[in-house]
CSV table of N, CA and C in Angstrom, one decimal:
chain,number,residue,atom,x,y,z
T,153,UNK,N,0.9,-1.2,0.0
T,153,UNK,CA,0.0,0.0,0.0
T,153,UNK,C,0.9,1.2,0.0
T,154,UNK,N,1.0,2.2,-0.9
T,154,UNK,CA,1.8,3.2,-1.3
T,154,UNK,C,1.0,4.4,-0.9
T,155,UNK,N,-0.1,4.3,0.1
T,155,UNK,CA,-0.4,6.0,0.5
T,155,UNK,C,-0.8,6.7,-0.7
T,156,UNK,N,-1.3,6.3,-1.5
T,156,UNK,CA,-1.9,6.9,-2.7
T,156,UNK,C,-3.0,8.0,-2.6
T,157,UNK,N,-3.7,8.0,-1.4
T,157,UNK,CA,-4.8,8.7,-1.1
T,157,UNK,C,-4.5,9.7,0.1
T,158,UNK,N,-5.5,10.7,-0.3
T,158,UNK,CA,-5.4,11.6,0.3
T,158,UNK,C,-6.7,12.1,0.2
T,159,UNK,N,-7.6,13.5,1.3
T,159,UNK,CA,-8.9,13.7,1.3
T,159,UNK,C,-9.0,13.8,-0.2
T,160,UNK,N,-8.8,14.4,-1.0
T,160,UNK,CA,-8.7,14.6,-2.4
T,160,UNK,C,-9.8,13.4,-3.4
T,161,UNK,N,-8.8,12.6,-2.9
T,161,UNK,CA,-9.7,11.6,-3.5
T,161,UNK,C,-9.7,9.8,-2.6
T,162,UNK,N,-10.1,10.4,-1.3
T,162,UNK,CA,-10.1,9.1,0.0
T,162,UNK,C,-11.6,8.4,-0.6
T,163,UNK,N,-12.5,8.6,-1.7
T,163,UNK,CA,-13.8,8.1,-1.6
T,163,UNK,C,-13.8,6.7,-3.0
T,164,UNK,N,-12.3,7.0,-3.9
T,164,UNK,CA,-12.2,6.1,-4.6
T,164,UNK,C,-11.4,4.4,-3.4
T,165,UNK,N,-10.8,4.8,-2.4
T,165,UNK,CA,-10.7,3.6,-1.7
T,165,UNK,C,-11.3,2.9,-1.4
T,166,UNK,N,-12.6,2.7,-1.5
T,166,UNK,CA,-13.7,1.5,-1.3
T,166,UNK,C,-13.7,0.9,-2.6
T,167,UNK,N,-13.1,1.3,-4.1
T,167,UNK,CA,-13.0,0.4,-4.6
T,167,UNK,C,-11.8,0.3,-5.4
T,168,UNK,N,-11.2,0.5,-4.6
T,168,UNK,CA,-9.5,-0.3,-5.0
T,168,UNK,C,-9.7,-1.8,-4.4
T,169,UNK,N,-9.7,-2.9,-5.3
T,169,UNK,CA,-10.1,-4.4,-5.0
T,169,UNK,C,-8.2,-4.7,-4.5
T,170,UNK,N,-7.6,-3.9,-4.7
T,170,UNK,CA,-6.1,-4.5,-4.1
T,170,UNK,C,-6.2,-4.2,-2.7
T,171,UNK,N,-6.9,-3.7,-1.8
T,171,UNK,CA,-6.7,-3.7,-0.7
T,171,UNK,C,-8.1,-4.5,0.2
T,172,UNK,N,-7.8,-5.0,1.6
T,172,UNK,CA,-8.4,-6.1,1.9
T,172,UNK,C,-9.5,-4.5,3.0
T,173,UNK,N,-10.5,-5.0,3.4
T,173,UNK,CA,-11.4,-3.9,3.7
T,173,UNK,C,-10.5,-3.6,5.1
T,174,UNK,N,-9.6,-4.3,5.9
T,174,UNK,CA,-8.9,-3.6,6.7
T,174,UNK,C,-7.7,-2.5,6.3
T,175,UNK,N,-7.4,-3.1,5.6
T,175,UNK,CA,-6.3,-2.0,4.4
T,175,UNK,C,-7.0,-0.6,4.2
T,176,UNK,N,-8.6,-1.0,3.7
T,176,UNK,CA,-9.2,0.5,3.4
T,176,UNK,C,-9.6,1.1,4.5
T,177,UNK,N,-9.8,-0.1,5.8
T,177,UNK,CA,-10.2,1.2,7.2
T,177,UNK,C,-9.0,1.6,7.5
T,178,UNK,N,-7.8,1.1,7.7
T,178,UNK,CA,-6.4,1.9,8.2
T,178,UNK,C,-6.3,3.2,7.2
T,179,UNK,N,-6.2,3.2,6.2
T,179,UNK,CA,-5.9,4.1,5.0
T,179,UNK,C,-6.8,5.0,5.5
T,180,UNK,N,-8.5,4.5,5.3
T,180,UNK,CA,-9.2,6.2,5.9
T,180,UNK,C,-8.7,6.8,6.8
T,181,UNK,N,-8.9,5.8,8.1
T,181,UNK,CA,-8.0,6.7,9.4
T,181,UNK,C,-6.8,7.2,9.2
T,182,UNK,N,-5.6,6.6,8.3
T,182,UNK,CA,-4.4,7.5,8.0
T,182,UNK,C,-5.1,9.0,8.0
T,183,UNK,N,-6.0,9.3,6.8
T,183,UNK,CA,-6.3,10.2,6.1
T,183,UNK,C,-7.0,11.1,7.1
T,184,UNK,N,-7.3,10.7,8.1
T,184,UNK,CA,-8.5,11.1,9.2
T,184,UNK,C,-7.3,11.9,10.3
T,185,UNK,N,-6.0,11.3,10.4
T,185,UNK,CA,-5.1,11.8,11.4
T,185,UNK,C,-4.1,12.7,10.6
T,186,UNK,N,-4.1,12.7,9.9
T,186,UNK,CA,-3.4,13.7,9.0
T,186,UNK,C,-4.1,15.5,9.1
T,187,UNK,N,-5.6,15.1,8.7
T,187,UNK,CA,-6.4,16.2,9.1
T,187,UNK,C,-6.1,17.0,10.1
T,188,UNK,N,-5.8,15.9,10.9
T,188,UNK,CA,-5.7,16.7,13.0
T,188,UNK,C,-4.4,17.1,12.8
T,189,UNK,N,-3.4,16.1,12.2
T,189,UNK,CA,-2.5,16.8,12.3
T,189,UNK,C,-1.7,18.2,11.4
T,190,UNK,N,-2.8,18.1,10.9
T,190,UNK,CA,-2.3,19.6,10.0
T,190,UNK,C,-3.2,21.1,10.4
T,191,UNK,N,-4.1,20.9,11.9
T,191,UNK,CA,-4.6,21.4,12.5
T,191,UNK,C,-3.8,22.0,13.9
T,192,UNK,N,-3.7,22.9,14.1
T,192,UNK,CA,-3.0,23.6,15.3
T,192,UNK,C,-3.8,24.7,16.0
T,193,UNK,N,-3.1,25.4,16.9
T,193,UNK,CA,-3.4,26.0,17.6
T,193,UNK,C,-4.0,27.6,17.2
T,194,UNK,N,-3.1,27.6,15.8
T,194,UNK,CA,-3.2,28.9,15.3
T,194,UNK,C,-4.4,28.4,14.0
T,195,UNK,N,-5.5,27.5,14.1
T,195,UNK,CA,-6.2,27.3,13.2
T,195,UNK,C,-7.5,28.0,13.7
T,196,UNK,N,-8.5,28.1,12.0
T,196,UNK,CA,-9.2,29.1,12.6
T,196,UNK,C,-10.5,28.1,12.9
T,197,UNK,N,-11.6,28.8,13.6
T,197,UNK,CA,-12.6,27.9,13.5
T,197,UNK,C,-13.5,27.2,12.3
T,198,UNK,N,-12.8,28.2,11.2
T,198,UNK,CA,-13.3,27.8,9.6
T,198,UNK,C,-12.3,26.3,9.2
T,199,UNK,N,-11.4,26.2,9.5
T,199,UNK,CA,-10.4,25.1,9.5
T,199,UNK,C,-11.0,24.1,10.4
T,200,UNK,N,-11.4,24.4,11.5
T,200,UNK,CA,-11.4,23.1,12.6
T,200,UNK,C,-12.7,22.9,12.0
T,201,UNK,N,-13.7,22.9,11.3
T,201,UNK,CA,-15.3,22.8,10.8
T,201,UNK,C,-14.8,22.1,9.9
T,202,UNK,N,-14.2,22.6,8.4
T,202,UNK,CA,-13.8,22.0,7.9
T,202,UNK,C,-13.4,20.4,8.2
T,203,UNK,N,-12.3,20.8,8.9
T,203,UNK,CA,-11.8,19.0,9.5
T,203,UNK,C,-12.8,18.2,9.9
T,204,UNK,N,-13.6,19.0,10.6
T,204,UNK,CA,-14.7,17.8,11.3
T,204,UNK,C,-15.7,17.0,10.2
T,205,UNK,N,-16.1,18.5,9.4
T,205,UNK,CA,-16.9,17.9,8.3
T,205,UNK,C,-16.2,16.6,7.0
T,206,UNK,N,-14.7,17.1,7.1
T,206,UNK,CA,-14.0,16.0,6.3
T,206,UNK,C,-14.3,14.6,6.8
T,207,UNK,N,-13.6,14.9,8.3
T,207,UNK,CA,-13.7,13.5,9.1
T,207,UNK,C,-15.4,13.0,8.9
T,208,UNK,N,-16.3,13.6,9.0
T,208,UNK,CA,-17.7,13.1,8.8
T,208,UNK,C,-18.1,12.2,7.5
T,209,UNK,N,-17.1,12.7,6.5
T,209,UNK,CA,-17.5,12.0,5.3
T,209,UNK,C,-16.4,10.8,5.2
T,210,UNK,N,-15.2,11.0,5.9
T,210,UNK,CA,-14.7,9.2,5.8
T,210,UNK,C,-15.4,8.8,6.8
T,211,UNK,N,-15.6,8.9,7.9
T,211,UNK,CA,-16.2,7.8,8.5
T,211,UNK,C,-17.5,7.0,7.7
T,212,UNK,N,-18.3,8.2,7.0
T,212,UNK,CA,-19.3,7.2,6.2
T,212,UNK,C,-19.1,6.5,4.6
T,213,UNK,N,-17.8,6.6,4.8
T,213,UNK,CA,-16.7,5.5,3.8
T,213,UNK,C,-16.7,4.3,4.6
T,214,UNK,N,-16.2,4.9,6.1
T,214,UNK,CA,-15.6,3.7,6.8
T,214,UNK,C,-17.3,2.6,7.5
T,215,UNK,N,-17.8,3.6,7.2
T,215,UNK,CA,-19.5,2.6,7.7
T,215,UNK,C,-19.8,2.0,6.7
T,216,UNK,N,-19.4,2.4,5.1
T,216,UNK,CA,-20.0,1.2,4.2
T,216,UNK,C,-19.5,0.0,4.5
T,217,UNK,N,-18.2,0.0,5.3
T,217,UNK,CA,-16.8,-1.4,5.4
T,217,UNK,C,-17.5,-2.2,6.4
T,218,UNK,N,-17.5,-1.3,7.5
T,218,UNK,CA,-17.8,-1.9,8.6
T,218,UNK,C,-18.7,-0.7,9.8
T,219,UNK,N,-20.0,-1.0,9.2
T,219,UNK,CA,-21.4,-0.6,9.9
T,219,UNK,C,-21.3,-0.2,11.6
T,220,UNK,N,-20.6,-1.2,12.4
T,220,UNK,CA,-20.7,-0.6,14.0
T,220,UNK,C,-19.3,0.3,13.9
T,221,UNK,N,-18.3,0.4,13.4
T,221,UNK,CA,-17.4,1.1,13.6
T,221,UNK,C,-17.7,2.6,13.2
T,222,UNK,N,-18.0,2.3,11.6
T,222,UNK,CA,-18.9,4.0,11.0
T,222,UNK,C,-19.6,4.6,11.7
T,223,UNK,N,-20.5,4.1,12.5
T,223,UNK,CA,-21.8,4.3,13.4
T,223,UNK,C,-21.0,4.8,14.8
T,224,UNK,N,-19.9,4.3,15.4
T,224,UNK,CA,-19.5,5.0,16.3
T,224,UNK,C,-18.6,6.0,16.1
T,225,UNK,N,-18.1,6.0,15.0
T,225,UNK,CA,-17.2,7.3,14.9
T,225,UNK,C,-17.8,8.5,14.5
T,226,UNK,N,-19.6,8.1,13.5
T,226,UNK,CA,-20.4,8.9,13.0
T,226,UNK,C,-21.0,9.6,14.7
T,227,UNK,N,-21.3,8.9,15.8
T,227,UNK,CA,-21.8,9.5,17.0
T,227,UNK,C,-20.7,10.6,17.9
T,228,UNK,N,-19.5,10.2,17.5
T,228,UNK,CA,-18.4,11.0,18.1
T,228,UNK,C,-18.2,12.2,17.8
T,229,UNK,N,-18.0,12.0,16.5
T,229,UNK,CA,-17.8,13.4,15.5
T,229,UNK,C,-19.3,14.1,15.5
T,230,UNK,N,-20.4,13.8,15.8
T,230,UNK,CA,-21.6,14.8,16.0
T,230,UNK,C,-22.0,15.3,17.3
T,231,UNK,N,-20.8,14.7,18.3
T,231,UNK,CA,-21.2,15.4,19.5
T,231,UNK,C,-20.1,16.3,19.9
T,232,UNK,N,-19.2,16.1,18.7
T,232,UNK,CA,-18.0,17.0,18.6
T,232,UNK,C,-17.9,18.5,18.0
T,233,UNK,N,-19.4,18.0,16.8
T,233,UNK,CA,-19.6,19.4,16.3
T,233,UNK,C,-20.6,20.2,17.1
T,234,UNK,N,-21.6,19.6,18.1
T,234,UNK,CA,-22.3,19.9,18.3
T,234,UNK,C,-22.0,21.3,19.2
């Protein structure tokens, strides 16, 4: 796995058939901690919204894979934006 993805285009990884659906949950989450970590202190609240709403759309990549995991990351991140 060569890290090919990025938010960009993280929604063609559900169907790259070279990777096994654990390969595609690790990969989102790469893409998911990258977010945070390109978020700091001096970010604005337009940035940190952004992120959240990124993170909102892989996890419901990562709930086509695997339904109870999507579903709790989907509950996390809404009480995060809330």
């Amino acid at each position: 796995n060569q890290m090919k993805y990025t938010i960009d285009n993280f929604i063609e990884i559900n169907n790259d058939n070279k990777l096994t659906d654990t390969e595609k949950i690790d990969e989102l989450l790469r893409i998911d901690a990258v977010i945070y970590c390109n978020l700091g202190s001096d970010s604005t609240q337009k940035e940190k919204h952004k992120a959240n709403m990124d993170s909102k759309k892989i996890y419901t990549e990562i709930k086509k894979i695997d339904k109870f995991m999507g579903s709790t990351f989907m509950r996390l991140i809404d009480k995060k934006i809330k």
